Coordinates of C-alpha atoms in Angstrom, one line a residue:
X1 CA 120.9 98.9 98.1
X2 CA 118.8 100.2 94.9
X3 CA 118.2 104.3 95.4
X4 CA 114.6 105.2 94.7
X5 CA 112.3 108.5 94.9
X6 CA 108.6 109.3 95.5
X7 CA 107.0 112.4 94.2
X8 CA 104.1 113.8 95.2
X9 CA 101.5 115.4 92.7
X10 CA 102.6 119.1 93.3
X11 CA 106.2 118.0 92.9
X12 CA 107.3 117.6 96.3
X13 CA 110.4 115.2 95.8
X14 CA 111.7 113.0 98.6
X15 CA 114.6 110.4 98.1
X16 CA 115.4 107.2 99.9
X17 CA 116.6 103.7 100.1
X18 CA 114.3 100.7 97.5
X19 CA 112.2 98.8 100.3
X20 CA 110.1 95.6 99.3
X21 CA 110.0 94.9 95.7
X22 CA 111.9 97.6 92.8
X23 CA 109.9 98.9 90.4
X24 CA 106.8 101.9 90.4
X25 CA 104.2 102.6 91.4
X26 CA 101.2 105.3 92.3
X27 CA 98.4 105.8 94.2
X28 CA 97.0 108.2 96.8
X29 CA 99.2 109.5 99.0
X30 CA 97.7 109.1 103.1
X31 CA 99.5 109.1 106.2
X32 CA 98.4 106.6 109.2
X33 CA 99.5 107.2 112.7
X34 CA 99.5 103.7 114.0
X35 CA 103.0 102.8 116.1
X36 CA 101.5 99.0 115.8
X37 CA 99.3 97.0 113.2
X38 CA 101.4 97.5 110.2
X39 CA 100.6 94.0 108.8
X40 CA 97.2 94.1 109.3
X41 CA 97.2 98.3 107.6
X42 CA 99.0 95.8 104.8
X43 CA 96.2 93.3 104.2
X44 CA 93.4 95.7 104.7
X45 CA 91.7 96.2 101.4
X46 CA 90.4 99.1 102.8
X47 CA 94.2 100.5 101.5
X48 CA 93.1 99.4 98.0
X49 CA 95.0 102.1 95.5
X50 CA 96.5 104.4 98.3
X51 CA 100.4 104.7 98.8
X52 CA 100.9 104.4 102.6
X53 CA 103.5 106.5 105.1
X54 CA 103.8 105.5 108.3
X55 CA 104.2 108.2 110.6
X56 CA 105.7 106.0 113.4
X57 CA 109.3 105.9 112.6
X58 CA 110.6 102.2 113.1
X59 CA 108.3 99.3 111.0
X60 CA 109.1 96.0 110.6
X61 CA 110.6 95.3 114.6
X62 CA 108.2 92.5 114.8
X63 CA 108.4 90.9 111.4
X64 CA 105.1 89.4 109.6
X65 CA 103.4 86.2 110.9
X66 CA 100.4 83.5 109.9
X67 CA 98.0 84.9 111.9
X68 CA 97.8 88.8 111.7
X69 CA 97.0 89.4 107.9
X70 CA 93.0 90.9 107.7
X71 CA 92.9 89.4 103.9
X72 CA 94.9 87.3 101.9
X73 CA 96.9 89.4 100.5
X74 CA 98.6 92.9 100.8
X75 CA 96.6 96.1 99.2
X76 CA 98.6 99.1 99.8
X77 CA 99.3 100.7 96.6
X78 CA 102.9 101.3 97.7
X79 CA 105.0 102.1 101.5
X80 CA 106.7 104.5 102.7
X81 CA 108.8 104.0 106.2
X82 CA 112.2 106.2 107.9
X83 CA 113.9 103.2 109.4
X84 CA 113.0 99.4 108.8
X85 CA 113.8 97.3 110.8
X86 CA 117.0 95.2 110.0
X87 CA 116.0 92.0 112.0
X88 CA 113.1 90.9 113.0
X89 CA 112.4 90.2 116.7
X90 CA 108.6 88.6 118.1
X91 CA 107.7 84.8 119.1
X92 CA 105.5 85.1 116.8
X93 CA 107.7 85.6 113.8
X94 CA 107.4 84.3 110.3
X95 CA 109.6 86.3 108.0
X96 CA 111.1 90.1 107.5
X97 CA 108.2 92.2 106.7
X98 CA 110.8 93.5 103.4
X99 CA 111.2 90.2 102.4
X100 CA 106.5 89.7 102.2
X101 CA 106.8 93.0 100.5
X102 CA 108.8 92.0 97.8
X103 CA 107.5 88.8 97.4
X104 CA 104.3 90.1 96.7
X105 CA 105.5 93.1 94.2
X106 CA 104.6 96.3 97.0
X107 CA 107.3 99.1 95.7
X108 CA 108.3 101.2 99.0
X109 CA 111.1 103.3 99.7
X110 CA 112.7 103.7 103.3
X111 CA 115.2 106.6 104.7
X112 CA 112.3 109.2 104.1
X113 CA 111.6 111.8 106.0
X114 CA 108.0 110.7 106.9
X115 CA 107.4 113.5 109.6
X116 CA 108.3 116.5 106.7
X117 CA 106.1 114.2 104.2
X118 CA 103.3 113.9 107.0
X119 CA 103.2 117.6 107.5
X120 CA 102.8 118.4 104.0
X121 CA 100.0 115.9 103.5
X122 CA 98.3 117.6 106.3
X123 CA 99.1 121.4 104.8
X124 CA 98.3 120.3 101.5
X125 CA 96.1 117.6 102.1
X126 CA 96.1 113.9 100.1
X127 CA 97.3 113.6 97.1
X128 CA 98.2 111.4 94.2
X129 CA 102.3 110.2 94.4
X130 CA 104.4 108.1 92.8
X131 CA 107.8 105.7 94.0
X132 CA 110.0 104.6 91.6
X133 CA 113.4 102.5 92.4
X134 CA 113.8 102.3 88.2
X135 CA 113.8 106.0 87.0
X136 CA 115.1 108.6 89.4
X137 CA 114.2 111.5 87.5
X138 CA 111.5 113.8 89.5
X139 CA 109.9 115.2 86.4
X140 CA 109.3 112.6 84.4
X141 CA 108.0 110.6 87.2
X142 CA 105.8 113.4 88.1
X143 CA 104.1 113.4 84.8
X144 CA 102.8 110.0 85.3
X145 CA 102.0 110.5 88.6
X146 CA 99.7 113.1 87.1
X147 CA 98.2 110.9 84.4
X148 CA 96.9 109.0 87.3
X149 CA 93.3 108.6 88.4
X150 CA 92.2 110.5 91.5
X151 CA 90.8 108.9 94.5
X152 CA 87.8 111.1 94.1
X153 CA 84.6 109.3 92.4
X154 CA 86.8 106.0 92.5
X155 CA 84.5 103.0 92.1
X156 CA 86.7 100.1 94.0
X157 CA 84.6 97.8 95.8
X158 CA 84.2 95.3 92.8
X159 CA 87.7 95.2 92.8
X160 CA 88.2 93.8 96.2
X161 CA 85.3 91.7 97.1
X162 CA 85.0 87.9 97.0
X163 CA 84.3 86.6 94.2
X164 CA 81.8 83.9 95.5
X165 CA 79.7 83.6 98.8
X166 CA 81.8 82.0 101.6
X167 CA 81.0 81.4 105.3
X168 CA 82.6 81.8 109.0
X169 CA 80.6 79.9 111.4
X170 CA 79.6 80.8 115.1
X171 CA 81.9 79.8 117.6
X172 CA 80.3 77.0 120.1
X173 CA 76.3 77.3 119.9
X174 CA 75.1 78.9 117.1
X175 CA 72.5 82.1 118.1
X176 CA 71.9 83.9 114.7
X177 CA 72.7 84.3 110.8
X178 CA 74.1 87.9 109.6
X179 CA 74.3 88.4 105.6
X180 CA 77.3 90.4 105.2
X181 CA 78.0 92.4 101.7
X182 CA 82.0 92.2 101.2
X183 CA 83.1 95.7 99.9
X184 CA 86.4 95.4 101.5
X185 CA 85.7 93.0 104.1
X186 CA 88.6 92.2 107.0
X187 CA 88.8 88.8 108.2
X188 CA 88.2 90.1 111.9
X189 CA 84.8 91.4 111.6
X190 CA 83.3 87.4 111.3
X191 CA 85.8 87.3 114.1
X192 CA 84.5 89.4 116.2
X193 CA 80.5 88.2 115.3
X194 CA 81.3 84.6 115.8
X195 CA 82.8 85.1 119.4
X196 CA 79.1 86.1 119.9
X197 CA 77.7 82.8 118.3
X198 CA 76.4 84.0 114.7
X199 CA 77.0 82.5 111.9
X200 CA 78.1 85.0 109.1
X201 CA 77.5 84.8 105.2
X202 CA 79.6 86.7 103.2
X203 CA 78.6 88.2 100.0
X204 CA 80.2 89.5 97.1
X205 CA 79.4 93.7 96.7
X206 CA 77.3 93.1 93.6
X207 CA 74.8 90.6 95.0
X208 CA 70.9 91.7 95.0
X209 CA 68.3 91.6 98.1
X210 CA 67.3 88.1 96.6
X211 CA 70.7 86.9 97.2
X212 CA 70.9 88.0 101.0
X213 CA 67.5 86.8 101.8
X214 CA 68.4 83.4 100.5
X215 CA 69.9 82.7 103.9
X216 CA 66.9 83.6 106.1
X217 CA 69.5 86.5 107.7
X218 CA 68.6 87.4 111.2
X219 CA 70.4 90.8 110.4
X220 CA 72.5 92.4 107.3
X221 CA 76.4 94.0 107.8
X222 CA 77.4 96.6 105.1
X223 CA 81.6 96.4 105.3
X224 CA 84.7 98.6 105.4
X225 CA 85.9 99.0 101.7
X226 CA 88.0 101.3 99.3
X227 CA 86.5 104.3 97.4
X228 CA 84.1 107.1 97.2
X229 CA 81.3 105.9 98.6
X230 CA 79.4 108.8 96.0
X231 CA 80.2 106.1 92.9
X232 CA 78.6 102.7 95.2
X233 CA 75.1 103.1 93.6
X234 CA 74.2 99.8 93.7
X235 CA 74.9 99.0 97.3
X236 CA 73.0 102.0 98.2
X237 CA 70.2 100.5 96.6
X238 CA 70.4 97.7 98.7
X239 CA 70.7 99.0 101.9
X240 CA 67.4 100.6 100.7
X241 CA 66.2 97.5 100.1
X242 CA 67.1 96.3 103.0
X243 CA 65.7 98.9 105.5
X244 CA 62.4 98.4 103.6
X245 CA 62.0 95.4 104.8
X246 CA 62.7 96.1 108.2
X247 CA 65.8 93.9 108.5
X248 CA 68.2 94.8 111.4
X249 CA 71.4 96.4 109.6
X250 CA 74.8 97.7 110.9
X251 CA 77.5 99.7 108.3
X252 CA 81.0 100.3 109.4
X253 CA 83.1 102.5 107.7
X254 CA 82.2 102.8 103.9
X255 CA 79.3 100.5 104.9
X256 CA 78.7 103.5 106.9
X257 CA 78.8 105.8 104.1
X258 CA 76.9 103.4 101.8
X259 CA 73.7 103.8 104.8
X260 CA 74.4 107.5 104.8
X261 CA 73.5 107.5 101.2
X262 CA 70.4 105.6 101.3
X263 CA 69.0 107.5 104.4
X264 CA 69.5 110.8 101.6
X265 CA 72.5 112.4 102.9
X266 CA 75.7 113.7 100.9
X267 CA 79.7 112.4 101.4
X268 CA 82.5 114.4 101.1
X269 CA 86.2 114.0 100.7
X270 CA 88.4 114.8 103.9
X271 CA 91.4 117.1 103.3
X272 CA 94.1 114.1 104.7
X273 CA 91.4 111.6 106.1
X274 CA 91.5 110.0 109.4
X275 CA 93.8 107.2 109.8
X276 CA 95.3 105.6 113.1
X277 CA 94.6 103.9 116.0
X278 CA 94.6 107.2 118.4
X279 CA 91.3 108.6 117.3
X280 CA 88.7 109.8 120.1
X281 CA 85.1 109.8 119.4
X282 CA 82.1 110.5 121.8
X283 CA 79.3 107.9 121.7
X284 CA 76.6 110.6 122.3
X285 CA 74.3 107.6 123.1
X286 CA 76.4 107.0 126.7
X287 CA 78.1 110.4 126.6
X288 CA 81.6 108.0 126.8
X289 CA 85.2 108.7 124.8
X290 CA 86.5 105.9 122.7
X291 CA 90.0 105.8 121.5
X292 CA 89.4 104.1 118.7
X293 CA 91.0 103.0 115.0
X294 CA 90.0 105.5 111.4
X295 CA 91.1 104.9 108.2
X296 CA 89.0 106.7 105.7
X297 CA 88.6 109.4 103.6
X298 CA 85.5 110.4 102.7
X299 CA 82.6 111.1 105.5
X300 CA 78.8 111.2 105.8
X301 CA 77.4 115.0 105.4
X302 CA 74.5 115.3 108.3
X303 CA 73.1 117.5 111.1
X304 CA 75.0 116.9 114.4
X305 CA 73.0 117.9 117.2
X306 CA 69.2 117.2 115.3
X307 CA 66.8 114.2 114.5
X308 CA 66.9 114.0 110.7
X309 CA 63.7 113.0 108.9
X310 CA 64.6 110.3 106.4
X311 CA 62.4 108.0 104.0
X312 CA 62.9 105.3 106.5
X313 CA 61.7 107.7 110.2
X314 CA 63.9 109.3 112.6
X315 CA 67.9 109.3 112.1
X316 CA 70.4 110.8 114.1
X317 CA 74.3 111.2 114.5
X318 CA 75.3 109.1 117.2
X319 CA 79.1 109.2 117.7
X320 CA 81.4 112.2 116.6
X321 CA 85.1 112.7 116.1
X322 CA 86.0 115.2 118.5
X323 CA 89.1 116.5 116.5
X324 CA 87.0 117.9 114.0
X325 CA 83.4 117.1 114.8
X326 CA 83.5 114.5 111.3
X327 CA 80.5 112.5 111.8
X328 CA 81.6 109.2 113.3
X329 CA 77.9 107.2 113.7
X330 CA 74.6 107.6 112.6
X331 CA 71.5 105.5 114.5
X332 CA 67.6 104.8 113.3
X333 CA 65.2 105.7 115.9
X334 CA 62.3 103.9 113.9
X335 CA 64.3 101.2 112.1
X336 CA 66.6 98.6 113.5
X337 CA 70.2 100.2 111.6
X338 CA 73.2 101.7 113.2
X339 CA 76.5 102.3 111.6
X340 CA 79.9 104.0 112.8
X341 CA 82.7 105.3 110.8
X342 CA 85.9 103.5 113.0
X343 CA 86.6 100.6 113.4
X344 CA 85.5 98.4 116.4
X345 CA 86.7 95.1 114.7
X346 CA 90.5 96.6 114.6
X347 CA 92.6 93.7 115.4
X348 CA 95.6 95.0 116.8
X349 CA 93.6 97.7 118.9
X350 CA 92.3 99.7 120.7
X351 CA 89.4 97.4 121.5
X352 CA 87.3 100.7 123.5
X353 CA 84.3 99.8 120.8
X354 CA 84.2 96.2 120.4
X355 CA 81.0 96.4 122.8
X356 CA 79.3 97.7 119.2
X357 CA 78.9 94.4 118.2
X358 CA 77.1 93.0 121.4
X359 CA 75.0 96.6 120.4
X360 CA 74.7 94.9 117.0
X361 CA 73.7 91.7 118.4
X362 CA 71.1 93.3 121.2
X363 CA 69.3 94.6 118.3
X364 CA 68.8 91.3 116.4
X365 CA 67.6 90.4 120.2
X366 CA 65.0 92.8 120.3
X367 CA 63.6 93.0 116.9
X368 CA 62.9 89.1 117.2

């Protein structure tokens, strides 16, 4: 088995076992806490450009299968794991999760300490890294790892979007049309909409009001996606454009960010981000805790406890993280738009906020 190292940006040096394909690579550095859900962290483009530890210490003990991937193809940057498994063992079984990963060119390394590495993200917060299973020596690797971009005004939706308009239709009778803009879309969102009977378009991140209309959309769905939402002027724009025209809308995660923006408020950059699947978050509109699923970065600067006046009326924050009071939601009184930072279309769980899309669908109800 092929030695490899990763190095971290402050030149941190951890070494370990080649896992998935040999070779480099870099990215940012984030830690998830998930103990299940490691093929759909995998396909989630979401990952785009980030180097991913898992924090629980055993990966791979069900393999990788036709059914769980959230895109069609892996995105993590690079992966870092203590102890892959050495055979697979589910009913619904494909393959060895190291054999997809090298089969689709992810560099990892296994036999790393991923609870020291974890605790120094968190210390130190998220930073830029590097793995490399072809040159073993720290510095040098460490001086590309600094000639690397920063995740910081990273502009990445274009990058994972689809590159034409595609559509998932409603399952049994069909209710209502949503336009959805792709900026990192997972296959489980249309999911999760179609169970309800609407009939989802999904567009690519650079496509104009004109395009979204087109379909006569009962409502409009900002995605999940990669990036600092501070670079994503054009969707911003036309979320604008959107809540102009009165449209029902509903952001999750970056999409979330992306209304942020166009309601006037600032992002920021966490210090390690929030990602996992054991996040609680108060809904503030029920006064009920959701353990629910993170992964991002970057959150939504606003007022916690205030009505905000925005171009578009009344806006408020309606869920919070209550590890650290991040702003997890934000809600229009006087327009029909919603948005939350988690994720309540998280495949493999927990399913506490998959009622947010019946909330999505009771507001297409009401504003017709």
């Amino acid at each position: 088995m092929s030695k490899a190292i990763l190095v971290l940006e402050d030149g941190r040096t951890f070494s370990g076992t080649a896992y998935g394909a040999l070779g480099e690579t870099f990215g940012e550095a984030v830690f998830t806490t998930g103990m299940t859900g490691y093929q759909e962290t995998l396909t989630d483009p979401s990952f785009h450009k980030q180097v991913v530890v898992q924090t629980a210490p055993q990966i791979g003990n069900t393999g990788v299968n036709d059914e769980d991937d959230e895109s069609d193809r892996i995105w993590v940057a690079g992966y870092v794991v203590r102890d892959p498994a050495r055979r697979p063992s589910n009913w619904r079984s494909k393959g060895d999760l190291g054999e997809r990963l090298t089969a689709e060119g992810v560099v990892g390394i296994s036999g790393v300490d991923t609870r020291a590495l974890t605790r120094h993200l968190r210390e130190r917060g998220a930073m830029r890294v590097g793995i490399s299973s072809v040159d073993l020596d720290p510095q040098v690797l460490r001086q590309r790892v600094l000639a690397q971009p920063q995740m910081l005004g990273a502009d990445l939706s274009a990058q994972v979007t689809t590159g034409e308009r595609y559509t998932v239709k409603a399952e049994g009778e069909h209710r209502y049309t949503v336009a959805a803009l792709d900026l990192g879309i997972k296959r489980n969102v249309a999911r999760r909409l179609a169970a309800r009977g609407v009939t989802t378009h999904i567009f690519p991140a650079s496509s104009s009001i004109e395009d979204l209309l087109a379909v006569s959309p009962d409502a409009v769905f900002f995605s999940p996606g990669p990036g600092d939402p501070a670079t994503a002027d054009g969707p911003v724009s036309l979320a604008r454009d959107v809540m102009r025209r009165e449209v029902p809308l509903f952001g999750i995660c970056f999409g979330s960010q992306i209304l942020g923006r166009a309601l006037g408020f600032g992002t920021y950059k966490l210090g390690y981000g929030h990602r996992g699947i054991n996040q609680p978050v108060l809904d503030k509109t029920t006064g009920k805790v959701e353990v629910t699923s993170h992964n991002h970065g970057f959150a939504v600067d606003a007022p916690l406890n205030t009505v905000i006046d925005t171009d578009f009326g009344g806006v408020e924050v309606s869920h919070v993280c209550l590890n650290d009071n991040v702003v997890e939601g934000l809600r229009g009184i006087d327009l029909p738009a919603f948005t939350v930072q988690y994720h309540p279309e998280a495949a493999a769980g927990p399913h506490d906020a998959d009622y947010l899309f019946d909330r999505f669908v009771e507001l297409v109800e009401k504003k017709g």
